[in-house]
Every structure is written in structure tokens, then in C-alpha cells.
């Protein structure tokens, strides 16, 4: 019988008020210590994060779960895939 992994709480990186590459660098640091399957949400007020983070995620082979903008804050959710 397969054992389902309990989902870990989503880690949130609040990078509002910083500019690229700051939010991406904070995500990269968090991914280094995250476990496979962990989800990380980056909050950024820098519009560039909405394109820079997904581009990096595709390049390194992780999963982009969602990208949305709410009241000037970008919410980028990623999952560590390897």
C-alpha cells in the first residue's frame, strides 16, 4: 500500500520592496534547503519576478505551480522537483 506524504506547509518568502534579482536569489537559497515536493511562494512587488522566476524554474527543472498578481504584489508558487 503506498504511503502518501503529508503535505508540508507552504513556505512563504516575503520579498516585497526588493528588486530583481533579490526575490529570485531568496528563492534559490530556499530551494537549496527545501525537500523534493516542498512548495515555496514568493511575494514580490517587482514585476520582473513574474517572468524571471518562471524562467529560472524552467531552466533548472522545478515546477511552476501558479503566478498571480494581487494589488501590486506578485505571488509565484513553485515546487521543488528534484
Tab-separated table of C-alpha atoms in Angstrom:
chain	number	residue	atom	x	y	z
A	1	UNK	CA	0.000	0.000	0.000
A	2	UNK	CA	1.547	3.342	-0.996
A	3	UNK	CA	2.169	5.799	1.769
A	4	UNK	CA	1.126	9.331	0.967
A	5	UNK	CA	3.454	12.063	2.108
A	6	UNK	CA	1.753	14.565	4.326
A	7	UNK	CA	1.937	17.910	2.636
A	8	UNK	CA	4.268	20.312	4.360
A	9	UNK	CA	3.077	23.833	4.984
A	10	UNK	CA	3.956	26.145	2.130
A	11	UNK	CA	6.991	28.289	2.852
A	12	UNK	CA	6.418	31.951	2.039
A	13	UNK	CA	9.244	34.307	1.070
A	14	UNK	CA	8.181	37.905	1.534
A	15	UNK	CA	10.444	39.796	-0.867
A	16	UNK	CA	8.173	42.808	-1.247
A	17	UNK	CA	10.163	46.028	-1.506
A	18	UNK	CA	13.215	44.346	-3.050
A	19	UNK	CA	14.124	44.357	-6.718
A	20	UNK	CA	15.373	41.684	-9.093
A	21	UNK	CA	17.405	39.676	-8.674
A	22	UNK	CA	16.626	39.875	-4.919
A	23	UNK	CA	13.413	37.786	-4.915
A	24	UNK	CA	14.980	35.191	-7.218
A	25	UNK	CA	18.108	34.958	-5.059
A	26	UNK	CA	15.950	34.414	-1.954
A	27	UNK	CA	14.063	31.658	-3.800
A	28	UNK	CA	17.304	29.974	-4.881
A	29	UNK	CA	18.561	29.983	-1.274
A	30	UNK	CA	15.259	28.498	-0.049
A	31	UNK	CA	15.290	25.799	-2.747
A	32	UNK	CA	18.734	24.648	-1.609
A	33	UNK	CA	17.378	23.650	1.801
A	34	UNK	CA	13.868	22.571	0.698
A	35	UNK	CA	12.933	18.917	0.210
A	36	UNK	CA	11.601	17.469	-3.041
A	37	UNK	CA	7.866	18.194	-3.184
A	38	UNK	CA	8.035	21.282	-0.978
A	39	UNK	CA	6.178	24.329	-2.231
A	40	UNK	CA	7.518	27.840	-1.879
A	41	UNK	CA	5.545	31.021	-2.534
A	42	UNK	CA	7.448	34.201	-3.358
A	43	UNK	CA	5.726	37.532	-2.721
A	44	UNK	CA	7.283	40.283	-4.799
A	45	UNK	CA	6.388	43.862	-5.628
A	46	UNK	CA	8.880	43.750	-8.536
A	47	UNK	CA	7.041	42.945	-11.778
A	48	UNK	CA	10.232	41.362	-13.162
A	49	UNK	CA	9.827	38.468	-10.717
A	50	UNK	CA	6.757	37.319	-12.654
A	51	UNK	CA	8.999	36.471	-15.610
A	52	UNK	CA	12.439	35.933	-14.026
A	53	UNK	CA	11.321	33.264	-11.530
A	54	UNK	CA	9.364	31.130	-14.065
A	55	UNK	CA	12.308	31.337	-16.479
A	56	UNK	CA	14.717	30.090	-13.808
A	57	UNK	CA	12.274	27.356	-12.733
A	58	UNK	CA	12.068	26.029	-16.321
A	59	UNK	CA	15.850	26.203	-16.707
A	60	UNK	CA	16.608	24.159	-13.590
A	61	UNK	CA	13.699	21.710	-13.868
A	62	UNK	CA	11.408	22.565	-10.969
A	63	UNK	CA	7.638	23.086	-11.278
A	64	UNK	CA	5.855	26.398	-11.573
A	65	UNK	CA	2.530	25.959	-9.762
A	66	UNK	CA	0.999	29.408	-10.276
A	67	UNK	CA	1.671	33.061	-10.871
A	68	UNK	CA	-0.803	35.784	-9.991
A	69	UNK	CA	-0.896	39.465	-9.145
A	70	UNK	CA	-2.998	40.904	-6.343
A	71	UNK	CA	-2.937	44.608	-5.518
A	72	UNK	CA	0.559	45.150	-6.897
A	73	UNK	CA	2.077	42.038	-5.319
A	74	UNK	CA	3.111	39.060	-7.445
A	75	UNK	CA	2.530	35.615	-5.938
A	76	UNK	CA	4.743	32.998	-7.583
A	77	UNK	CA	4.335	29.445	-6.289
A	78	UNK	CA	6.915	26.803	-7.168
A	79	UNK	CA	7.504	23.154	-6.209
A	80	UNK	CA	10.919	21.593	-5.818
A	81	UNK	CA	11.003	18.718	-8.300
A	82	UNK	CA	14.448	17.244	-7.778
